[in-house]
Coordinates of C-alpha atoms and ligand atoms in Angstrom, one line a residue:
M1 CA 0.1 -0.1 0.0
P2 CA 1.5 3.4 -0.9
S3 CA 2.2 5.7 2.0
T4 CA -0.2 8.7 2.4
G5 CA 0.6 12.2 3.4
F6 CA 4.0 13.8 3.0
V7 CA 6.8 11.2 2.7
H8 CA 10.2 10.8 1.2
A9 CA 10.4 8.4 -1.8
N10 CA 13.3 8.2 -4.3
Q11 CA 15.2 10.9 -2.4
E12 CA 12.5 13.4 -2.6
L13 CA 9.5 14.6 -0.8
V14 CA 6.2 13.5 -2.3
C15 CA 2.5 14.0 -1.3
D16 CA 0.3 11.0 -1.7
G17 CA 2.7 9.6 -4.4
V18 CA 3.1 13.0 -6.3
P19 CA 6.6 14.5 -6.2
L20 CA 6.1 18.1 -4.9
S21 CA 8.8 19.4 -7.2
E22 CA 6.5 18.4 -10.2
I23 CA 3.7 20.6 -8.8
A24 CA 6.0 23.5 -8.0
D25 CA 7.5 23.3 -11.6
R26 CA 4.1 23.5 -13.1
E27 CA 2.4 26.1 -10.7
G28 CA 5.4 28.0 -9.5
T29 CA 6.2 29.1 -5.9
P30 CA 5.3 30.0 -3.3
L31 CA 2.6 27.4 -3.3
Y32 CA 0.5 25.5 -0.7
V33 CA 0.0 21.8 -1.3
Y34 CA -2.6 19.8 0.7
S35 CA -3.0 16.1 1.2
A36 CA -6.6 15.0 1.0
S37 CA -5.9 11.6 2.6
E38 CA -4.1 13.4 5.6
I39 CA -7.2 15.5 6.1
R40 CA -9.5 12.5 6.0
S41 CA -7.3 10.5 8.4
R42 CA -6.9 13.2 10.9
F43 CA -10.7 13.9 10.9
H44 CA -11.4 10.2 11.4
A45 CA -8.8 9.7 14.1
I46 CA -10.7 12.3 16.3
D47 CA -14.1 11.2 15.1
H48 CA -13.6 7.5 15.8
A49 CA -11.9 8.0 19.1
F50 CA -15.4 8.9 20.6
G51 CA -16.5 5.2 19.8
G52 CA -20.3 5.2 20.5
Y53 CA -20.3 8.4 22.6
P54 CA -22.6 11.0 20.9
H55 CA -20.6 13.9 19.6
A56 CA -20.4 16.4 16.8
L57 CA -17.0 17.7 15.4
H58 CA -17.5 21.4 14.4
Y59 CA -14.4 22.0 12.2
A60 CA -13.1 25.5 13.1
L61 CA -13.1 27.2 9.7
K62 CA -10.8 29.9 10.9
A63 CA -7.9 27.4 10.7
N64 CA -8.4 27.0 6.9
S65 CA -11.5 28.0 5.0
T66 CA -10.2 27.4 1.5
F67 CA -13.5 26.3 -0.2
A68 CA -12.2 22.9 -1.3
V69 CA -10.9 22.2 2.3
A70 CA -14.2 23.2 3.7
K71 CA -16.2 21.0 1.2
L72 CA -13.8 18.1 1.9
L73 CA -14.6 18.3 5.6
R74 CA -18.3 18.5 4.9
T75 CA -18.2 15.2 2.9
L76 CA -16.5 13.6 5.9
G77 CA -19.5 14.4 8.1
S78 CA -18.0 17.4 9.8
A79 CA -20.1 20.2 11.2
A80 CA -18.7 23.8 11.3
D81 CA -17.5 26.5 13.7
A82 CA -17.8 29.9 12.1
N83 CA -16.2 33.0 13.5
S84 CA -17.8 35.6 11.2
V85 CA -20.9 35.8 8.9
W86 CA -18.5 35.3 5.9
E87 CA -17.4 32.1 7.4
I88 CA -21.1 31.2 8.0
E89 CA -21.9 32.0 4.3
L90 CA -18.9 30.0 3.1
A91 CA -19.9 27.1 5.1
R92 CA -23.4 27.2 3.8
R93 CA -22.0 27.3 0.2
A94 CA -19.8 24.4 1.0
G95 CA -22.9 22.3 2.0
F96 CA -23.0 22.7 5.8
A97 CA -26.7 22.9 7.1
V98 CA -27.4 25.9 9.3
S99 CA -28.3 23.3 12.1
D100 CA -24.7 22.1 11.8
I101 CA -23.1 25.5 12.4
V102 CA -22.0 27.2 15.6
F103 CA -21.2 31.0 15.5
T104 CA -18.4 31.7 17.8
G105 CA -16.2 34.9 18.3
V106 CA -15.7 37.7 20.7
G107 CA -16.8 40.7 18.5
K108 CA -19.9 40.0 16.5
S109 CA -21.1 43.3 14.9
S110 CA -24.8 44.2 15.0
A111 CA -24.8 43.7 11.3
E112 CA -23.4 40.1 11.7
L113 CA -26.1 39.4 14.4
E114 CA -28.8 40.7 12.1
C115 CA -27.8 38.2 9.5
A116 CA -27.1 35.3 11.9
V117 CA -30.0 35.3 14.3
P118 CA -32.8 34.6 11.6
L119 CA -30.8 31.7 10.2
G120 CA -31.6 29.4 13.1
L121 CA -28.1 28.2 13.6
K122 CA -27.2 25.3 16.0
A123 CA -26.1 28.0 18.4
I124 CA -24.8 31.4 18.7
N125 CA -22.1 31.3 21.3
V126 CA -22.4 34.6 23.0
E127 CA -19.4 36.3 24.8
S128 CA -21.1 38.9 27.1
A129 CA -24.3 40.0 28.7
G130 CA -24.5 42.9 26.1
E131 CA -24.3 40.5 23.2
L132 CA -26.9 38.1 24.9
A133 CA -29.3 41.2 24.9
R134 CA -28.6 42.1 21.3
V135 CA -29.3 38.6 20.1
E136 CA -32.5 38.6 22.3
A137 CA -33.8 41.9 20.8
I138 CA -33.4 40.6 17.3
A139 CA -35.1 37.3 18.2
E140 CA -37.9 39.3 19.8
R141 CA -38.4 41.3 16.7
L142 CA -38.4 38.1 14.7
G143 CA -40.9 36.6 17.1
R144 CA -38.8 33.4 17.3
P145 CA -36.4 32.4 20.2
A146 CA -32.7 32.3 19.3
R147 CA -30.7 29.4 20.3
V148 CA -27.7 30.4 22.4
A149 CA -24.7 29.0 24.2
V150 CA -22.8 31.1 26.6
R151 CA -19.0 31.2 26.5
V152 CA -17.6 30.9 30.0
N153 CA -14.0 32.0 30.8
P154 CA -12.8 29.1 33.2
D155 CA -9.6 31.0 34.2
I156 CA -7.5 28.0 33.1
D157 CA -3.9 28.4 31.8
A158 CA -3.7 26.6 28.5
R159 CA 0.1 26.8 28.7
S160 CA 0.4 27.8 25.1
H161 CA 1.7 30.9 23.5
P162 CA 0.3 33.9 25.3
H163 CA -1.2 35.3 21.9
I164 CA -3.2 32.1 21.5
S165 CA -4.2 31.4 25.1
T166 CA -7.7 32.5 25.7
G167 CA -8.8 30.8 29.0
L168 CA -7.4 33.3 31.6
K169 CA -9.3 36.0 33.3
I170 CA -7.0 38.6 31.8
N171 CA -8.1 37.5 28.3
K172 CA -11.0 39.1 26.5
F173 CA -12.9 36.0 25.8
G174 CA -16.2 34.8 27.4
V175 CA -17.8 35.9 30.6
A176 CA -16.6 35.1 34.3
V177 CA -18.3 32.3 36.0
E178 CA -20.2 34.6 38.4
T179 CA -21.6 36.6 35.4
A180 CA -22.5 33.4 33.7
R181 CA -24.6 32.2 36.7
E182 CA -26.4 35.5 36.8
L183 CA -27.2 35.1 33.0
F184 CA -28.3 31.5 33.4
G185 CA -30.6 32.7 36.2
S186 CA -32.2 35.3 34.1
I187 CA -32.5 33.3 30.9
R188 CA -35.4 31.2 32.3
A189 CA -37.6 34.4 32.3
R190 CA -36.4 35.5 28.8
P191 CA -38.8 33.7 26.3
F192 CA -36.8 34.8 23.2
L193 CA -33.6 33.0 24.4
T194 CA -33.3 29.2 24.4
L195 CA -30.0 28.3 26.3
V196 CA -28.7 25.0 24.4
A197 CA -25.2 24.7 25.9
I198 CA -22.3 26.2 27.8
H199 CA -19.1 26.7 25.8
V200 CA -15.4 27.0 26.8
H201 CA -12.3 27.3 24.7
I202 CA -9.1 27.9 26.6
G203 CA -6.6 28.4 23.6
S204 CA -5.0 26.9 20.7
Q205 CA -1.9 24.6 20.2
V206 CA -2.4 23.1 23.6
T207 CA 0.0 20.2 23.9
S208 CA -0.6 18.8 27.4
L209 CA -3.8 17.1 28.5
A210 CA -4.3 18.7 31.9
P211 CA -5.6 22.0 30.7
L212 CA -7.8 20.5 28.1
R213 CA -9.3 18.0 30.8
G214 CA -9.6 20.8 33.2
A215 CA -11.7 22.8 30.8
A216 CA -13.8 19.9 30.0
R217 CA -14.4 19.2 33.8
F218 CA -15.3 22.9 34.4
V219 CA -17.9 23.1 31.5
A220 CA -19.3 19.6 32.5
G221 CA -19.5 20.8 36.2
L222 CA -21.4 23.9 35.3
T223 CA -23.6 22.1 33.0
E224 CA -24.6 19.6 35.8
E225 CA -25.3 22.6 38.1
L226 CA -27.8 23.8 35.6
Q227 CA -29.4 20.4 35.1
R228 CA -29.8 20.1 38.9
N229 CA -31.5 23.6 38.8
G230 CA -33.8 22.3 36.1
L231 CA -32.4 24.0 33.2
P232 CA -32.1 21.3 30.5
L233 CA -29.2 21.8 28.0
E234 CA -28.8 19.9 24.6
Y235 CA -24.9 19.4 24.6
V236 CA -21.6 20.4 26.0
D237 CA -19.2 22.6 23.9
V238 CA -15.6 22.0 24.9
G239 CA -14.1 24.2 22.2
G240 CA -10.9 23.4 20.2
G241 CA -7.2 23.7 20.9
L242 CA -5.6 20.3 20.5
G243 CA -2.0 21.0 19.4
I244 CA 0.1 19.2 16.9
P245 CA 3.8 18.2 17.3
Y246 CA 5.4 20.9 15.0
D247 CA 8.9 19.8 16.3
G248 CA 8.2 16.2 16.5
S249 CA 8.1 16.1 20.3
D250 CA 5.7 13.8 22.1
I251 CA 2.4 15.5 22.9
V252 CA -1.2 14.7 23.8
S253 CA -2.6 12.4 21.2
P254 CA -6.2 12.8 19.7
G255 CA -7.2 9.4 21.4
E256 CA -6.0 10.5 24.8
Y257 CA -7.6 13.9 24.3
V258 CA -11.0 12.5 23.3
S259 CA -10.9 9.9 26.2
A260 CA -10.5 12.7 28.7
L261 CA -13.4 14.6 27.2
V262 CA -15.6 11.7 27.3
E263 CA -14.7 10.8 30.9
E264 CA -15.3 14.4 32.1
V265 CA -18.6 14.9 30.2
R266 CA -20.2 11.5 30.6
P267 CA -21.9 12.5 33.9
T268 CA -23.9 15.1 32.2
G269 CA -25.4 12.5 29.9
L270 CA -25.1 15.0 27.1
P271 CA -23.4 14.8 23.6
I272 CA -20.0 16.6 23.2
V273 CA -19.5 19.3 20.7
C274 CA -15.8 20.0 20.0
E275 CA -14.3 22.6 17.5
P276 CA -11.0 21.2 16.3
G277 CA -9.1 23.3 13.6
R278 CA -5.3 22.8 13.6
S279 CA -5.4 19.2 14.7
I280 CA -7.3 18.3 11.4
V281 CA -5.6 20.5 8.8
G282 CA -2.3 21.5 10.4
P283 CA 0.0 18.6 9.2
A284 CA -2.0 18.2 6.0
A285 CA -0.2 20.8 4.0
V286 CA 3.3 22.1 3.1
L287 CA 4.2 25.5 1.8
V288 CA 6.7 25.0 -1.1
A289 CA 9.2 27.8 -1.7
R290 CA 12.2 28.4 -3.8
V291 CA 15.6 29.6 -2.6
I292 CA 16.2 33.0 -4.3
D293 CA 19.4 34.1 -2.6
R294 CA 22.3 33.2 -0.2
K295 CA 24.6 35.5 1.6
P296 CA 27.0 35.4 4.5
R297 CA 25.5 36.0 8.0
N298 CA 28.3 35.2 10.4
A299 CA 31.2 32.9 10.7
L300 CA 29.1 29.9 11.1
S301 CA 26.0 30.6 9.2
E302 CA 24.4 32.0 6.0
F303 CA 21.1 33.8 5.3
V304 CA 19.0 31.9 2.7
V305 CA 16.3 34.1 1.3
I306 CA 13.3 32.1 0.0
D307 CA 10.2 33.4 -2.0
A308 CA 7.8 32.8 0.9
G309 CA 7.6 34.8 4.0
M310 CA 5.3 36.4 6.5
T311 CA 2.9 37.3 3.7
E312 CA 2.2 33.5 3.0
L313 CA 2.9 32.2 6.5
L314 CA 2.6 34.8 9.4
R315 CA 3.0 32.3 12.2
P316 CA 6.8 32.5 12.6
A317 CA 6.9 36.3 12.6
L318 CA 3.8 36.7 14.8
Y319 CA 4.3 33.9 17.4
N320 CA 7.9 33.0 16.8
A321 CA 6.4 29.7 15.8
F322 CA 8.5 26.8 14.7
H323 CA 7.9 24.9 11.4
R324 CA 10.2 22.4 10.0
I325 CA 11.8 23.2 6.8
E326 CA 13.5 20.8 4.5
P327 CA 14.8 20.8 0.9
L328 CA 12.6 18.8 -1.5
R329 CA 15.6 17.0 -2.7
S330 CA 18.7 16.7 -0.4
R331 CA 22.1 17.6 -2.0
P332 CA 25.1 15.4 -0.9
G333 CA 27.6 17.1 1.4
A334 CA 27.8 18.4 4.9
A335 CA 24.7 20.1 6.5
R336 CA 25.1 23.8 7.2
E337 CA 23.6 26.4 9.6
Y338 CA 21.2 28.8 8.0
E339 CA 18.9 31.6 8.8
I340 CA 16.0 31.0 6.5
V341 CA 14.2 34.5 5.7
G342 CA 11.4 35.7 3.5
P343 CA 11.5 38.6 1.0
V344 CA 9.3 41.0 2.9
C345 CA 10.8 44.3 4.3
E346 CA 10.5 43.4 7.9
S347 CA 13.2 42.1 10.1
S348 CA 10.8 39.8 11.8
D349 CA 10.2 38.1 8.4
V350 CA 12.3 35.0 9.4
V351 CA 10.8 31.8 8.5
G352 CA 13.3 29.5 10.2
R353 CA 15.9 30.7 12.7
D354 CA 19.4 29.0 13.2
R355 CA 18.5 25.9 11.2
T356 CA 20.9 23.1 10.2
L357 CA 20.1 21.8 6.8
P358 CA 21.6 19.9 4.0
A359 CA 23.4 22.4 1.7
V360 CA 21.1 24.4 -0.4
E361 CA 21.7 26.4 -3.6
V362 CA 19.9 29.2 -5.3
G363 CA 17.0 27.7 -7.3
D364 CA 16.4 24.7 -4.9
L365 CA 13.0 24.0 -3.6
V366 CA 12.1 23.7 0.2
A367 CA 9.0 22.6 2.0
I368 CA 7.8 24.4 5.1
R369 CA 6.0 21.6 7.0
D370 CA 2.6 21.5 8.9
T371 CA 1.2 24.7 7.4
G372 CA -2.3 23.7 6.7
A373 CA -3.8 25.6 9.7
Y374 CA -3.5 29.3 10.0
G375 CA -1.2 29.5 7.0
S376 CA -3.1 30.5 4.0
A377 CA -6.0 31.6 6.2
M378 CA -3.7 34.4 7.6
A379 CA -1.9 35.3 4.4
S380 CA -1.8 39.0 3.3
N381 CA -0.9 41.3 0.3
Y382 CA 1.6 43.2 2.2
N383 CA 4.3 44.4 -0.3
R384 CA 1.6 43.8 -3.0
R385 CA 2.4 40.2 -2.8
P386 CA -0.3 38.0 -4.4
L387 CA -1.9 35.3 -2.4
P388 CA -0.3 32.1 -3.3
P389 CA -2.0 29.3 -5.2
E390 CA -3.3 26.2 -3.4
V391 CA -3.2 22.6 -4.8
M392 CA -5.0 19.5 -3.4
V393 CA -3.5 16.1 -3.9
D394 CA -6.0 13.2 -3.8
A395 CA -5.3 9.5 -4.6
G396 CA -2.2 10.4 -6.8
H397 CA -3.8 13.2 -8.7
W398 CA -3.6 16.9 -7.9
R399 CA -5.6 20.0 -8.8
V400 CA -5.5 23.7 -8.3
I401 CA -8.1 24.6 -5.6
R402 CA -7.2 28.3 -5.6
R403 CA -5.2 30.0 -8.4
R404 CA -2.5 32.5 -7.7
Q405 CA -3.9 36.0 -7.2
T406 CA -2.9 38.6 -9.7
L407 CA -2.3 42.3 -9.4
D408 CA -5.5 42.9 -11.4
D409 CA -7.4 40.8 -8.8
M410 CA -6.1 43.2 -6.2
L411 CA -6.7 46.3 -8.2
S412 CA -10.3 45.2 -9.2
L413 CA -11.4 46.4 -5.6
E414 CA -9.8 49.8 -6.1
T415 CA -10.7 53.0 -7.8
Ligands
LLP1 N1 -13.0 27.3 18.9 C1 -12.8 28.7 19.2 C2 -13.8 29.4 19.9 C3 -11.6 29.3 18.7 O1 -11.2 30.5 19.0 C4 -10.6 28.5 18.1 C5 -9.2 29.1 17.6 C6 -10.9 27.2 17.7 C7 -12.1 26.7 18.1 C8 -10.0 26.3 16.9 O2 -8.7 26.1 17.7 P1 -7.7 25.0 17.1 O3 -8.4 23.6 17.3 O4 -7.4 25.3 15.8 O5 -6.6 25.2 18.1 N2 -3.6 31.9 14.5 C9 -3.2 31.1 15.7 C10 -4.3 30.3 16.2 C11 -5.4 31.1 16.6 C12 -6.6 30.2 17.1 C13 -7.8 31.1 17.3 N3 -9.0 30.3 17.8 C14 -2.0 30.2 15.3 O6 -1.6 30.3 14.1 O7 -1.4 29.5 16.1

């Protein structure tokens, strides 16, 4: 059976049997390449780990909402977590039913709520007393109750990068537990609000089990408290956040994560909703780039300038994030130390700091690994750089799922 995903074969990196160099030679660089089989197997790994326990995976579109990726997840049976009305509309066009979409996010504008409330989504996950009142006012005008979940901030440290930790009191997300209790108390007497769940999400790229388990225990405990008080809920929303091993280290596995969720939530007797993004698509893509220059850096190392940088992949510049980088084909000879940098006019545009790689020459192709999540989704046109094309490889065939943007595409918005 041929190996799936990104593997080495005949001294080069291939994706589901297709050499990445073949795609790069045809489509040019920089270029995102996705493995459909990897997305499938990652979705199924989490889905199947629940065994018979009732659950719904609401894929977090913010991680990657390229249309073909969203459609693939839909065909696998995923539901969706949307963070804006544009993600909601994209999800609907990709085939997600409104009853399979939760609307999350800390700043939903009035215009967004006016669009979202009439849709009858599975839930609007509200983040404040004010937002709950705004949803209620729209529902009252429509004469139909809105389905809401309240996001509670559990004050749990996700032990991830501070920019992507959301579960501490100092973070802007959710409401404090005391506020939540007041809201739950008032909701009974508010006919245009139907409370369907409590929601938590403590952060992203969480690599240890304890905080994830702690968040599940917290939300399950609060749910049981409401059940005892005679407020029936429909499910428990534990958020997303499961990390991936960017540097190959040993971290919590999907199986361990799901077992902990089930153990903590089972006493409620309710289904689990979870919102994974990165753990499904992160390892399912590489960003392919070409070496455009080399120059001395210090006695030990060289700068290698590649044609992808913070415009295509913001994570290293924004979070000092680590992504493995490797040549598509290794040259013989001793490995060297390199500072791998992008072409953008910012000193923070470093894609790989102090890396030891096999020797590279101008014109060589490199792969930046594990870039399926928050890669293309966070790309920008800074320096008027066009958004890169995206290719999906499936069962030995590949196709362009988004063409490279042109200057005309950009200028078509301008007068
Ligand atoms: N649910 C909620 C409410 C979220 O805010 C997020 C991510 C998720 C689910 C999905 O989390 P995941 O399973 O992907 O960890 N740009 C950052 C990540 C930001 C995450 C934002 N929220 C990065 O590149 O690391």
